[in-house]
Every structure is written in structure tokens, then in C-alpha cells.
Coordinates of C-alpha atoms in Angstrom, one line a residue:
Chain A
X69 CA 100.8 113.4 125.8
X70 CA 98.2 112.6 123.2
X71 CA 98.6 114.3 119.8
X72 CA 96.6 114.7 116.6
X73 CA 97.7 113.4 113.1
X74 CA 98.8 116.9 112.3
X75 CA 100.9 117.2 115.4
X76 CA 102.5 113.8 114.9
X77 CA 103.3 114.8 111.3
X78 CA 104.9 118.0 112.5
X79 CA 107.1 116.2 115.0
X80 CA 108.3 113.9 112.2
X81 CA 108.9 116.8 109.9
X82 CA 111.2 118.4 112.5
X83 CA 113.0 115.1 113.2
X84 CA 115.9 113.3 111.5
X85 CA 117.8 110.0 112.0
X86 CA 114.6 108.3 112.7
X87 CA 114.4 104.7 114.0
X88 CA 111.1 102.7 113.7
X89 CA 110.2 100.0 116.2
X90 CA 107.9 97.0 115.4
X91 CA 106.3 94.6 117.8
X92 CA 107.4 91.0 118.6
X93 CA 106.0 88.2 116.5
X94 CA 105.5 90.9 113.7
X95 CA 102.3 90.8 111.6
X96 CA 101.4 92.5 108.4
X97 CA 100.2 95.6 110.1
X98 CA 103.3 96.4 112.2
X99 CA 105.7 95.6 109.2
X100 CA 103.4 97.4 106.8
X101 CA 103.4 100.5 109.0
X102 CA 107.2 100.5 109.4
X103 CA 107.7 99.9 105.7
X104 CA 105.4 102.7 104.6
X105 CA 106.6 105.2 107.2
X106 CA 110.3 104.6 106.6
X107 CA 110.0 104.9 102.8
X108 CA 107.7 107.9 103.2
X109 CA 110.2 109.7 105.5
X110 CA 113.1 108.9 103.0
X111 CA 111.2 110.6 100.1
X112 CA 111.3 113.7 102.3
X113 CA 115.1 113.4 102.3
X114 CA 115.4 112.1 105.9
X115 CA 117.6 109.3 107.2
X116 CA 115.2 106.6 108.5
X117 CA 115.6 102.9 109.4
X118 CA 113.6 100.1 110.8
X119 CA 115.1 98.3 113.8
X120 CA 115.7 94.6 112.6
X121 CA 113.0 92.4 114.1
X122 CA 114.5 89.0 115.2
X123 CA 111.0 87.3 114.9
X124 CA 110.5 88.4 111.2
X125 CA 109.1 85.6 109.1
X126 CA 109.7 85.2 105.3
X127 CA 106.0 86.2 104.7
X128 CA 106.6 89.9 105.6
X129 CA 110.3 90.3 105.3
X130 CA 110.0 92.0 101.9
X131 CA 108.4 95.0 103.6
X132 CA 111.1 95.9 106.1
X133 CA 114.2 93.7 105.6
X134 CA 115.7 96.2 103.0
X135 CA 115.2 99.0 105.5
X136 CA 117.1 97.5 108.4
X137 CA 119.1 99.9 110.6
X138 CA 122.8 99.3 110.4
X139 CA 124.8 98.1 113.4
X140 CA 125.6 101.1 115.7
X141 CA 123.0 103.5 114.2
X142 CA 122.3 106.3 116.8
X143 CA 118.7 107.5 116.3
X144 CA 117.7 111.2 116.8
X145 CA 114.0 110.2 117.0
X146 CA 112.3 106.9 117.9
X147 CA 108.8 105.9 116.7
X148 CA 106.9 102.7 117.5
X149 CA 104.2 101.5 115.2
X150 CA 101.3 99.1 116.1
X151 CA 103.0 98.3 119.4
X152 CA 100.3 98.0 122.1
X153 CA 102.7 98.3 125.1
X154 CA 106.5 98.4 125.9
X155 CA 106.6 94.7 126.7
X156 CA 105.5 94.0 123.1
X157 CA 108.8 95.3 121.8
X158 CA 111.5 93.0 120.8
X159 CA 114.5 92.4 123.0
X160 CA 116.9 94.4 120.8
X161 CA 114.7 97.5 121.4
X162 CA 115.8 97.6 125.0
X163 CA 118.3 100.5 124.5
X164 CA 115.4 102.7 123.2
X165 CA 112.6 101.7 125.5
X166 CA 112.8 104.9 127.7
X167 CA 113.4 107.2 124.7
X168 CA 110.4 106.6 122.5
X169 CA 109.5 110.0 121.1
X170 CA 106.3 109.0 119.2
X171 CA 103.9 106.1 119.6
X172 CA 101.5 105.4 116.7
X173 CA 99.0 102.7 117.5
X174 CA 95.3 101.6 117.3
X175 CA 95.1 99.3 120.4
X176 CA 92.5 100.7 122.9
X177 CA 94.6 99.3 125.8
X178 CA 97.7 101.3 124.8
X179 CA 99.1 103.0 128.0
X180 CA 100.5 105.9 126.0
X181 CA 104.1 104.9 126.7
X182 CA 105.7 107.5 124.3
X183 CA 106.6 111.2 124.6
X184 CA 103.9 111.9 122.0
X185 CA 101.1 109.4 121.5
X186 CA 98.8 109.1 118.5
X187 CA 96.4 106.2 119.4
X188 CA 93.2 105.8 117.5
X189 CA 91.3 102.6 118.5
X190 CA 88.6 103.2 115.8
X191 CA 91.2 102.4 113.1
X192 CA 90.8 98.9 111.7
X193 CA 94.6 98.8 111.0
X194 CA 97.4 101.0 112.3
X195 CA 98.4 101.5 108.6
X196 CA 95.3 103.7 108.2
X197 CA 96.9 106.1 110.7
X198 CA 100.2 105.9 108.9
X199 CA 98.4 106.8 105.7
X200 CA 96.9 109.9 107.3
X201 CA 100.3 111.0 108.6
X202 CA 101.9 110.5 105.1
X203 CA 99.1 112.6 103.6
X204 CA 99.6 115.3 106.2
X205 CA 103.4 115.2 105.3
X206 CA 102.4 115.5 101.6
X207 CA 104.4 112.3 100.8
X208 CA 103.5 111.1 97.3
X209 CA 102.1 107.5 97.4
X210 CA 104.6 105.3 95.5
X211 CA 103.8 101.8 94.5
X212 CA 106.2 100.5 97.3
X213 CA 104.5 102.6 100.0
X214 CA 101.1 101.6 98.8
X215 CA 102.1 97.9 98.9
X216 CA 103.2 98.3 102.6
X217 CA 100.0 100.1 103.6
X218 CA 97.8 97.6 101.7
X219 CA 99.4 94.6 103.5
X220 CA 98.7 96.3 106.8
X221 CA 95.0 97.2 106.1
X222 CA 94.2 93.9 104.4
X223 CA 95.8 91.5 106.9
X224 CA 94.4 93.3 110.0
X225 CA 90.9 93.2 108.7
X226 CA 90.8 89.7 107.2
X227 CA 90.9 91.2 103.7
X228 CA 88.1 93.7 104.6
X229 CA 85.9 90.9 106.0
X230 CA 85.9 91.6 109.7
X231 CA 83.8 94.0 111.7
X232 CA 86.7 96.3 112.4
X233 CA 86.7 97.3 108.7
X234 CA 85.6 101.0 108.4
X235 CA 84.9 103.5 105.7
X236 CA 88.5 104.8 106.1
X237 CA 89.9 101.2 105.7
X238 CA 88.3 101.1 102.2
X239 CA 89.4 104.7 101.5
X240 CA 93.0 103.8 102.2
X241 CA 92.7 100.6 100.1
X242 CA 91.3 102.7 97.2
X243 CA 94.2 105.1 97.4
X244 CA 96.7 102.1 97.4
X245 CA 95.1 100.6 94.3
X246 CA 95.1 104.0 92.5
X247 CA 99.0 103.6 92.4
X248 CA 98.6 100.6 90.1
X249 CA 99.1 98.0 92.9
X250 CA 98.1 94.4 91.9
X251 CA 96.1 93.6 95.0
X252 CA 95.0 90.3 93.5
X253 CA 98.5 88.9 93.4
X254 CA 99.3 90.2 96.8
X255 CA 96.2 88.8 98.3
X256 CA 96.9 85.4 96.8
X257 CA 100.2 85.3 98.7
X258 CA 98.6 86.7 101.9
X259 CA 95.4 84.8 102.1
X260 CA 95.2 81.9 99.7
X261 CA 98.5 80.0 99.9
X262 CA 98.7 77.6 102.8
X263 CA 101.5 75.3 104.0
X264 CA 100.7 71.6 103.5
X265 CA 101.0 70.9 107.3
X266 CA 98.3 73.6 107.9
X267 CA 96.0 72.0 105.4
X268 CA 96.6 68.6 106.9
X269 CA 95.6 70.0 110.3
X270 CA 92.4 71.5 108.8
X271 CA 91.7 68.0 107.5
X272 CA 92.1 66.5 110.9
X273 CA 90.0 69.2 112.5
X274 CA 87.1 68.5 110.2
X275 CA 87.5 64.7 110.4
X276 CA 87.4 64.6 114.2
X277 CA 84.9 67.4 114.8
X278 CA 82.2 66.6 117.3
X279 CA 78.8 68.2 117.6
X280 CA 76.7 68.8 120.8
X281 CA 73.6 70.6 121.9
X282 CA 71.5 70.2 118.7
X283 CA 74.7 70.9 116.6
X284 CA 75.0 74.4 118.1
X285 CA 78.4 73.4 119.7
X286 CA 81.3 72.1 117.6
X287 CA 84.4 70.7 119.3
X288 CA 87.8 70.2 117.6
X289 CA 90.7 68.4 119.3
X290 CA 94.3 69.0 118.2
X291 CA 96.3 66.2 119.6
X292 CA 100.1 66.5 120.1
X293 CA 100.6 63.3 118.0
X294 CA 98.9 64.9 115.0
X295 CA 100.9 68.2 115.4
X296 CA 104.1 66.2 115.5
X297 CA 103.2 63.9 112.6
X298 CA 102.2 66.8 110.3
X299 CA 105.0 69.1 111.4
X300 CA 102.5 72.0 112.0
X301 CA 104.0 75.0 113.6
X302 CA 102.4 77.7 115.8
X303 CA 102.1 79.8 112.6
X304 CA 100.2 76.9 110.9
X305 CA 97.7 76.8 113.7
X306 CA 97.0 80.6 113.5
X307 CA 93.3 81.1 113.1
X308 CA 92.5 77.4 112.8
X309 CA 90.4 77.8 115.9
X310 CA 87.9 79.7 113.7
X311 CA 87.2 76.5 111.7
X312 CA 84.5 74.9 114.0
X313 CA 82.4 78.1 114.0
X314 CA 82.3 78.2 110.2
X315 CA 79.9 75.2 110.2
X316 CA 76.4 76.3 109.4
X317 CA 74.2 76.4 112.5
X318 CA 77.1 76.3 115.0
X319 CA 77.0 79.1 117.6
X320 CA 80.0 78.1 119.7
X321 CA 83.2 76.5 118.3
X322 CA 85.7 75.0 120.8
X323 CA 89.2 74.1 119.8
X324 CA 91.4 72.3 122.3
X325 CA 95.2 72.0 121.6
X326 CA 97.6 69.8 123.5
X327 CA 100.7 71.8 124.3
X328 CA 104.1 70.2 124.4
X329 CA 104.3 70.5 128.2
X330 CA 101.0 68.6 128.6
X331 CA 98.8 71.7 129.3
X332 CA 95.7 72.2 127.1
X333 CA 94.8 75.5 125.4
X334 CA 91.1 76.1 124.7
X335 CA 90.0 78.6 122.1
X336 CA 86.4 79.7 122.1
X337 CA 84.7 81.3 119.1
X338 CA 81.0 82.3 119.1
X339 CA 78.4 83.9 116.9
X340 CA 76.4 86.9 118.0
X341 CA 74.0 84.6 120.0
X342 CA 76.6 83.6 122.6
X343 CA 79.1 85.6 124.7
X344 CA 82.5 83.8 124.5
X345 CA 84.0 85.7 127.4
X346 CA 81.4 84.2 129.9
X347 CA 82.5 80.7 128.9
X348 CA 86.2 81.6 129.1
X349 CA 85.9 83.3 132.5
X350 CA 84.2 80.2 133.9
X351 CA 87.2 78.1 132.7
X352 CA 89.6 80.5 134.3
X353 CA 90.4 82.4 131.1
X354 CA 89.2 85.6 129.4
X355 CA 88.4 87.3 126.2
X356 CA 86.0 89.2 124.1
X357 CA 82.4 88.8 123.0
X358 CA 83.1 86.5 120.0
X359 CA 86.5 85.1 120.8
X360 CA 88.4 84.1 124.0
X361 CA 90.6 81.5 125.5
X362 CA 91.5 79.5 128.6
X363 CA 94.2 77.0 129.7
X364 CA 94.2 73.8 131.7
X365 CA 97.4 72.8 133.4
X366 CA 99.4 69.6 132.6
X367 CA 97.8 66.6 134.3
X368 CA 94.2 67.5 133.4
X369 CA 94.5 66.0 129.9
X370 CA 92.7 66.9 126.7
X371 CA 89.6 64.6 127.2
X372 CA 88.9 65.9 130.8
X373 CA 89.5 69.5 129.6
X374 CA 87.0 68.9 126.8
X375 CA 84.5 67.5 129.4
X376 CA 84.9 70.6 131.6
X377 CA 84.6 73.3 128.9
X378 CA 81.7 71.5 127.3
X379 CA 79.9 71.4 130.6
X380 CA 80.4 75.1 131.0
X381 CA 79.2 75.8 127.5
X382 CA 76.1 73.7 127.9
X383 CA 75.4 75.5 131.2
X384 CA 75.7 78.9 129.4
X385 CA 73.3 77.7 126.7
X386 CA 70.8 76.6 129.3
X387 CA 70.9 79.9 131.1
X388 CA 70.3 81.9 128.0
X389 CA 67.5 79.6 126.9
X390 CA 65.7 79.6 130.3
Chain B
X159 CA 73.0 101.8 71.4
X160 CA 75.6 102.3 74.1
X161 CA 74.9 104.9 76.7
X162 CA 76.7 106.7 79.5
X163 CA 75.7 106.5 83.2
X164 CA 74.1 109.9 82.9
X165 CA 72.0 108.8 79.9
X166 CA 71.0 105.6 81.6
X167 CA 69.9 107.6 84.7
X168 CA 67.9 110.0 82.5
X169 CA 66.1 107.1 80.8
X170 CA 65.2 105.7 84.2
X171 CA 64.1 109.1 85.5
X172 CA 61.7 109.4 82.5
X173 CA 60.3 105.8 83.0
X174 CA 57.8 104.2 85.3
X175 CA 56.3 100.8 86.0
X176 CA 59.8 99.4 85.9
X177 CA 60.6 95.7 85.8
X178 CA 64.0 94.4 86.7
X179 CA 65.4 91.1 85.3
X180 CA 68.2 89.0 86.9
X181 CA 70.2 86.1 85.4
X182 CA 69.6 82.4 85.9
X183 CA 71.4 80.7 88.8
X184 CA 71.4 84.2 90.5
X185 CA 74.5 85.3 92.4
X186 CA 75.1 88.1 94.9
X187 CA 75.8 90.6 92.1
X188 CA 72.7 90.2 90.0
X189 CA 70.4 90.1 93.1
X190 CA 72.3 93.0 94.7
X191 CA 71.9 95.1 91.6
X192 CA 68.2 94.3 91.4
X193 CA 67.6 95.0 95.1
X194 CA 69.5 98.3 95.1
X195 CA 68.0 99.6 91.8
X196 CA 64.4 98.6 92.7
X197 CA 64.6 100.2 96.1
X198 CA 66.4 103.3 94.7
X199 CA 63.7 103.8 92.1
X200 CA 61.0 103.5 94.7
X201 CA 62.5 106.3 96.8
X202 CA 62.0 108.4 93.7
X203 CA 58.3 107.6 93.9
X204 CA 58.3 105.1 91.0
X205 CA 56.6 101.8 90.8
X206 CA 59.3 99.2 90.4
X207 CA 59.5 95.4 90.8
X208 CA 62.0 92.5 90.3
X209 CA 60.8 89.6 88.2
X210 CA 60.7 86.6 90.5
X211 CA 63.8 84.4 89.8
X212 CA 62.8 80.7 90.0
X213 CA 66.5 79.7 90.8
X214 CA 66.7 82.0 93.8
X215 CA 68.5 80.3 96.8
X216 CA 67.9 81.2 100.5
X217 CA 71.4 82.8 100.5
X218 CA 70.3 85.9 98.5
X219 CA 66.5 85.8 98.8
X220 CA 66.5 88.6 101.4
X221 CA 67.7 91.0 98.7
X222 CA 64.9 90.6 96.2
X223 CA 62.1 88.3 97.4
X224 CA 60.2 91.2 99.1
X225 CA 60.4 93.1 95.7
X226 CA 58.8 90.4 93.6
X227 CA 56.5 91.6 90.7
X228 CA 52.9 90.6 91.3
X229 CA 51.2 88.2 88.9
X230 CA 50.1 90.1 85.7
X231 CA 52.2 93.2 86.3
X232 CA 52.6 95.0 82.9
X233 CA 55.9 96.9 82.8
X234 CA 56.4 100.2 81.1
X235 CA 60.2 99.8 81.1
X236 CA 62.3 96.7 81.4
X237 CA 65.9 96.7 82.7
X238 CA 68.3 93.7 82.9
X239 CA 71.1 93.8 85.5
X240 CA 74.3 91.7 85.4
X241 CA 72.9 89.6 82.5
X242 CA 75.6 88.8 80.0
X243 CA 73.3 87.7 77.2
X244 CA 69.6 86.9 76.5
X245 CA 70.1 83.2 77.0
X246 CA 71.2 83.9 80.6
X247 CA 67.7 85.2 81.5
X248 CA 65.3 82.9 83.4
X249 CA 62.5 81.1 81.5
X250 CA 59.8 83.4 83.0
X251 CA 61.5 86.4 81.4
X252 CA 60.5 85.1 77.9
X253 CA 57.6 87.6 77.4
X254 CA 60.0 90.5 77.9
X255 CA 63.0 89.2 76.0
X256 CA 62.4 91.4 72.9
X257 CA 61.4 94.5 74.9
X258 CA 64.4 95.1 77.1
X259 CA 64.8 98.9 77.3
X260 CA 68.0 99.0 79.2
X261 CA 70.9 96.6 79.8
X262 CA 73.2 97.3 82.7
X263 CA 76.2 94.9 82.8
X264 CA 79.9 94.4 83.2
X265 CA 80.6 91.3 81.1
X266 CA 82.9 92.1 78.2
X267 CA 81.1 89.6 76.0
X268 CA 77.7 91.3 76.3
X269 CA 76.3 91.6 72.7
X270 CA 74.3 94.8 73.7
X271 CA 70.9 93.1 73.5
X272 CA 68.9 96.0 74.9
X273 CA 67.5 99.2 73.4
X274 CA 70.0 101.2 75.5
X275 CA 73.2 99.4 76.8
X276 CA 75.4 100.5 79.7
X277 CA 78.2 97.9 79.7
X278 CA 81.4 98.6 81.6
X279 CA 83.8 95.6 81.6
X280 CA 86.3 97.4 83.9
X281 CA 83.8 97.2 86.8
X282 CA 84.6 94.5 89.3
X283 CA 80.9 94.1 90.1
X284 CA 77.8 95.3 88.2
X285 CA 76.7 96.8 91.5
X286 CA 79.4 99.5 91.0
X287 CA 77.6 100.7 87.9
X288 CA 74.2 100.6 89.8
X289 CA 75.8 102.8 92.5
X290 CA 76.9 105.3 89.9
X291 CA 73.4 105.4 88.4
X292 CA 71.8 105.9 91.8
X293 CA 74.2 108.7 92.5
X294 CA 73.4 110.3 89.2
X295 CA 69.7 110.0 90.1
X296 CA 70.5 111.6 93.5
X297 CA 69.0 108.7 95.4
X298 CA 70.0 108.8 99.1
X299 CA 71.9 105.7 100.1
X300 CA 69.7 104.0 102.7
X301 CA 71.0 101.1 104.8
X302 CA 68.9 98.6 102.7
X303 CA 70.2 99.9 99.4
X304 CA 73.8 99.9 100.8
X305 CA 73.3 96.2 101.9
X306 CA 72.3 95.2 98.4
X307 CA 75.2 97.0 96.8
X308 CA 77.7 95.7 99.3
X309 CA 76.6 92.1 98.7
X310 CA 77.2 92.6 95.0
X311 CA 80.6 94.2 95.2
X312 CA 81.9 91.8 97.9
X313 CA 80.7 88.5 96.4
X314 CA 81.9 89.3 92.8
X315 CA 85.4 90.2 94.0
X316 CA 85.9 87.4 96.6
X317 CA 85.5 90.1 99.4
X318 CA 88.0 92.4 97.6
X319 CA 90.6 89.7 97.3
X320 CA 90.6 89.1 93.5
X321 CA 92.4 91.0 90.8
X322 CA 89.1 92.4 89.4
X323 CA 88.8 94.7 92.5
X324 CA 89.4 98.3 91.5
X325 CA 89.7 101.7 93.1
X326 CA 86.0 102.2 92.5
X327 CA 85.1 98.8 94.1
X328 CA 86.6 100.1 97.4
X329 CA 85.0 103.5 96.9
X330 CA 81.5 101.9 96.6
X331 CA 82.2 99.7 99.7
X332 CA 83.3 102.8 101.7
X333 CA 80.0 104.6 100.7
X334 CA 78.0 101.5 101.8
X335 CA 79.8 101.3 105.2
X336 CA 79.1 105.1 105.7
X337 CA 75.4 104.3 106.0
X338 CA 76.2 102.3 109.2
X339 CA 76.1 98.8 107.5
X340 CA 77.6 96.0 109.6
X341 CA 79.7 94.5 106.9
X342 CA 81.4 92.1 109.4
X343 CA 78.1 90.3 110.1
X344 CA 77.1 90.2 106.4
X345 CA 80.5 88.8 105.4
X346 CA 80.3 86.1 108.0
X347 CA 77.1 84.9 106.4
X348 CA 78.5 85.3 102.8
X349 CA 82.0 84.0 103.2
X350 CA 82.6 82.2 106.5
X351 CA 79.6 79.9 107.1
X352 CA 79.8 76.6 105.2
X353 CA 77.4 73.7 105.1
X354 CA 78.7 70.6 106.8
X355 CA 78.7 68.5 103.6
X356 CA 81.0 71.1 102.0
X357 CA 83.5 70.9 104.9
X358 CA 83.4 67.1 104.7
X359 CA 84.2 67.3 101.0
X360 CA 87.1 69.7 101.8
X361 CA 88.4 67.1 104.2
X362 CA 88.2 64.4 101.6
X363 CA 90.0 66.6 99.1
X364 CA 92.9 67.3 101.4
X365 CA 93.1 63.7 102.7
X366 CA 93.3 62.2 99.2
X367 CA 95.3 64.9 97.5
X368 CA 98.2 63.6 95.4
X369 CA 101.4 65.5 94.4
X370 CA 103.4 65.2 91.2
X371 CA 106.3 66.9 89.4
X372 CA 108.3 68.0 92.5
X373 CA 105.0 68.9 94.3
X374 CA 104.2 71.5 91.6
X375 CA 101.1 69.6 90.5
X376 CA 98.4 68.7 93.0
X377 CA 95.5 66.4 92.1
X378 CA 92.2 66.0 94.0
X379 CA 89.6 63.3 93.1
X380 CA 85.9 63.7 94.0
X381 CA 84.4 60.2 93.7
X382 CA 80.7 59.8 93.3
X383 CA 80.5 57.6 96.4
X384 CA 81.9 60.5 98.5
X385 CA 79.5 63.0 97.0
X386 CA 76.6 60.7 97.7
X387 CA 77.8 59.8 101.2
X388 CA 78.2 63.5 102.3
X389 CA 75.2 64.8 100.5
X390 CA 77.2 67.5 98.9
X391 CA 75.3 69.5 96.2
X392 CA 76.6 71.4 93.2
X393 CA 76.5 74.6 95.4
X394 CA 78.7 72.8 98.0
X395 CA 81.3 72.0 95.3
X396 CA 81.4 75.6 94.1
X397 CA 85.0 76.9 94.3
X398 CA 86.3 73.7 95.9
X399 CA 88.4 73.2 92.8
X400 CA 90.5 76.1 94.0
X401 CA 91.7 74.1 97.0
X402 CA 94.6 72.1 95.5
X403 CA 96.2 75.4 94.2
X404 CA 96.2 76.8 97.7
X405 CA 99.0 74.5 98.8
X406 CA 102.3 76.3 99.0
X407 CA 104.5 75.6 96.0
X408 CA 101.7 74.1 93.9
X409 CA 101.5 75.7 90.4
X410 CA 98.8 73.6 88.9
X411 CA 95.8 72.2 90.8
X412 CA 93.7 69.5 89.1
X413 CA 90.3 68.6 90.5
X414 CA 88.4 65.6 88.9
X415 CA 84.8 65.1 89.7
X416 CA 82.8 62.0 88.8
X417 CA 79.4 63.1 87.4
X418 CA 76.3 61.0 88.0
X419 CA 76.2 59.9 84.3
X420 CA 79.7 58.5 84.6
X421 CA 81.5 61.4 82.8
X422 CA 84.4 63.1 84.5
X423 CA 84.7 66.9 84.9
X424 CA 88.3 68.3 85.2
X425 CA 88.9 71.7 86.7
X426 CA 92.3 73.2 86.2
X427 CA 93.7 76.1 88.3
X428 CA 97.1 77.5 87.9
X429 CA 99.4 80.2 89.3
X430 CA 101.0 82.8 87.1
X431 CA 103.8 80.4 86.1
X432 CA 101.5 78.1 84.0
X433 CA 98.7 78.7 81.4
X434 CA 95.7 76.7 82.4
X435 CA 94.0 77.2 79.0
X436 CA 96.8 75.2 77.2
X437 CA 96.3 72.2 79.5
X438 CA 92.5 72.4 79.0
X439 CA 92.6 72.8 75.2
X440 CA 94.8 69.7 75.0
X441 CA 92.2 67.8 76.9
X442 CA 89.4 69.0 74.6
X443 CA 88.2 71.8 76.9
X444 CA 89.0 75.5 77.3
X445 CA 89.4 78.4 79.7
X446 CA 91.4 81.3 80.8
X447 CA 95.0 81.9 81.8
X448 CA 94.6 80.8 85.5
X449 CA 91.4 78.7 85.3
X450 CA 89.7 76.3 82.9
X451 CA 88.0 73.0 82.5
X452 CA 87.5 69.9 80.3
X453 CA 85.3 66.8 80.3
X454 CA 85.8 63.1 79.7
X455 CA 82.8 61.1 78.5
X456 CA 81.3 58.2 80.5
X457 CA 83.4 55.0 80.0
X458 CA 86.8 56.7 80.4
X459 CA 86.6 56.6 84.2
X460 CA 88.2 58.9 86.8
X461 CA 91.5 57.0 87.1
X462 CA 92.1 57.1 83.3
X463 CA 91.0 60.7 83.1
X464 CA 93.5 61.5 85.8
X465 CA 96.3 59.7 83.9
X466 CA 95.5 61.6 80.7
X467 CA 95.2 65.1 82.2
X468 CA 98.3 64.5 84.3
X469 CA 100.3 63.4 81.2
X470 CA 99.2 66.6 79.4
X471 CA 100.1 68.8 82.5
X472 CA 103.6 67.1 82.8
X473 CA 104.1 67.7 79.1
X474 CA 103.2 71.4 79.5
X475 CA 105.7 71.7 82.3
X476 CA 108.5 70.0 80.3
X477 CA 107.9 72.3 77.3
X478 CA 108.1 75.4 79.5
X479 CA 111.2 74.1 81.3
X480 CA 113.1 73.1 78.1

């Protein structure tokens, strides 16, 4: 059953012993949602906890680690935040998977797996919906709650840079800053600081970048040897596939990564002139208008994978130009 | 004489044949202010132009180029926007320099060089003040006006990332997006796209970066040969001195650039643990808490300059640790 913000707030007002679930490989939005909702419910005098997330990284642990549910806590009401589907929950959420009372999310694909479901795909970040619920519950915005909400809205919108940023995203950010939050210091930690292996991989991407089709196509190759030498982790590679598209004039950026098992992952990023999903589908993958991916099995090799995806991309260009 | 937003709006309402002045080496804020104010005044039926800025780059020309004052235009009222002082005006503003009726600015150091002066240092961008004036004048926010204002607020705050971002910055951004503005596409152009020489210089900076003092100090050297080889311009080097400080754990980032005349420019960037201005002063320069600079004359050489600034930085560390 789909519900409004007011109905979701009413359900929470009537509930107690609330357990909040986040998604696996937790990001700033799911942890921000959980941190803000849990703290907000506590100011209303309720018992509320966040289920410990085994994938939690140091980056976001300050938001939810202090709110961890104790061993053996028996919830009276279970809420998931920013979780697109049941299979996105962590393994330790298994005991609660059939008893989720309320789903709060902003993924269009959400199959409404809760008893009550508040899903608003137009929200840039799920934290915007949490903000609306807290306002409906008349929870005063403390500095700590504002910090959680701000991390969610800023990280899910690339610090207000991406197209998913809305009027409401900025309204929520304004409300957070009104509490006295130092967003500059927070953003430095979230967006500016990079691990040295990540910067070394950026250096390699720029150094080895190749251009094709009148410099409208840029190709970057991430070889296994480079990944091993720099010690770059999956986290370090996050968003690095956006780098080739940042070059002035480039309309399609292709990033090929050698996986440990010998398979090759292709990430496609395009500007508004080209549909990434067409390129990806023709390589056996899928995706959106501006971003998508595909994989080549072990045995193909990174050079042959490059040859194939480049041929498909050139073909797509020729079709649109003819 | 200092005035309020209401008084500045009243002066503009009484004026006509208005000429708007921008500062030399124009950025997104001064051009955004001029574009928004000029278009806003025109919707009120006034004749308004922007004095052509000889330093205007392609990046911001769409904001003010179509509003250029025709040769021989005689203004009845002159306004400067985002101009910190008279000497920041372009040379072609000389005929108007003693007749500036209204100064609208957000630089704390502004000596109030106009007849009327609206200077609000707490504004992250001067465009926030222009927004307030347009609202006081009851100008409807068109898509074009919103575009100008948005460019100003986003570029002056690092896309809402820096500490100068305020509640009002986000409020103005929200109002701009409410007109239907595609901020994502605009931000891609403003913040994501980089010239290839710039990316090559980033690659060189990362490749040659050196670490000292338990990796708390990072040093980057920009040799003249690299600048010549990549074709990087002054614009391309803009903000590249922030790169060493982005490395996790680094507290002081030092960037040394070989100038064409043989002198060496040092840029110092620090985190909250270290005062950049102390390091810069000891090298004969100056600056703020987190950012500053100094210069070494021709003859010293980049290696000797590095040795000296590194010695001063180490000394500063030892003092704070003892």
C-alpha cells in the first residue's frame, strides 16, 4: 500500500521499538536517512535503533555507528530507508525481511515491498523524504540531524551538481545550514579528500587515455597490473569512469577495467548528444541515457574488448550522423 | 553612503539608461550579476546595457555578450556589480569611474566607492544580493534571469561546496531551479568539462608529487617545460594548486610554478590544522588561514625555492608540535 508523508509520519508516531534498515554497500544517503530518522524518533521519546550494517565504511560510520541496535533487540516496527528492493538489504536483515512495516525510498524501480510504502522517485535524495517526515512529526532540526540529512542530499546529488537536484533538494540544504552546520568542512571530507591510490589511478587514466573519431570518443584502460601496483580498491575506482567524459569536446567516454577473474568491465558515459544505453545494449549490457555498462567474459581480453566497444561506438556515431 | 536592498531597488526604479560595470578578468559572479540585473531592468521597461568587458572569455560570454552597450551610449545611471574596488574595473570603464551611482558588492574590503553602496560581505555570491534587489523590484524570475543568477551563486561557492555557502545561497538556487532551469547541464559545462592541457597538467602534478613529514606535506612542481609542452594557460592552472591538499592525510599542499621570467610562484593550501599565512609570511608572501602565496625572484630556481619553502613548512610543523 502506498502512503503519503502524512500517513508515514502517523504510522511512526503510533510505533515504538523501531528498527531502521539500510542497504548493502551503504552510501551517504542510506546512512544519512537512518541517522536522521533514528535521532528524530528519539527526540520524540521513542526507542529507535539502526541495524548494524556489516559493509559500513569509515567514511559514513559517524552517522549510524553510535545508533547500532544491541544484540537481541526485538523491534515493534521495521523501516527501510533508501533500499530499492529486498535483495539490497544486508544479510543480517534476513529475520526482518517479511516484516517490513514501512518502506521509505526514491528509486523508481521499488516494488513496494513493505506494508506501507512511501516511494517518491522525483526526490534527488531519499533524505529529502526523511526531512519531510521529520517536519510532519514536528521534530526540531538539531545540528546532528541536519548533519545526517545534509550528507544524504549532498552525496546523492554530487554536491547539488547533477540533474537530479531539485528545488526541494536546495530547500532541505538551506534548512540544514540554518542549524549552524559547517557544510564547507563536511564537503571537504566528502568530496575533496582522495586516497593516494585513487589519485594514482586518475594519473594513469589521463596518461593512457586514447582519442578516436575526431576526439569525440575517449578511451581509458585500467589494467590489473596498475590496480595491483597502486593498491586501488573498488571504492577508489568509484566514479573514475566519469573522467574521460570530462575532456572538452568528448561526447563518449569509455572506461575498461580488467577484473581479477580476467573478465573486462566496460563503463560508458556520454553527453546529451549520444545515447549510452544503445552502445551498452549492443555490447550485451544496459543502462541509462548518459551512463551504462557491459561486461566481456574472461578470455576476450582488454584489447579485444576495447576493439569491440570502439567499433560499436563508431557505428552509433555514424548512424546518428547519417 | 551605505544603503539597504530596498533603497538600492528604489534608486534603480527611479533611474533609466542604466549602464552596468563588471570587474576585470570577469568570473561567473560578476557576469551573472550583470546578466540578471540588466535583463531584470529591461522587463521593467528600462533601457539597460552592460559595458563590454574586454577580458570576457567564451565560458561566460553567453551571459552578457548579447547585452553589450552600443558605441557612444550615454548612461543616466551607472552600477558596478561584484567589483571590490575602482582599480578592479576594466580600462574602458575609465569615463565612468567618478560617476558610479550604485555599488553592489559582497567583498568585505570594498571602500564604498559609489554614490550609494550596497555591500553585504556575508553573501556567498554577489548574485544573492542581485536576487534580493530583483525581488524588491517585483521582477518575475524568467529562465534567462535564473540562469544568470545560478551561474553566479554556483561558481562563487564551488557549486555549494565551500564554507561561504549560506542558507540564502541555497534559497536563491531553489528559486532559480523553480523556473525550470536545467542546473545539471549548466554545472556540467561549469564544473565538469576540462581542457585537455589542464588534465595533462593534473597528470603531471600527481605523477611528480613528493611527500614529506610523515606524508603531511605534499609538494607539486610545475616546470616551464611541462607548461610549454602541454600548452596549459593561466586559466588551465586555475585551482590546480588545490590538488596536493586533496590527498588523504595531507595537511599542507605546496605548488611551485616556474614563471616565464624565471621567477617561481609558490601556492600554499592547508587544512584546519595548519595556518597557511604563517608559512607564506616567512617566505615573504601573505594570505589567509587556509590559502596563501609567495614568490621567489628569477635566479633562485624552482629546486632552491622548494628547499626554502619546505624548510619553513617543516619549521612551522615542529613549532606547533612542540
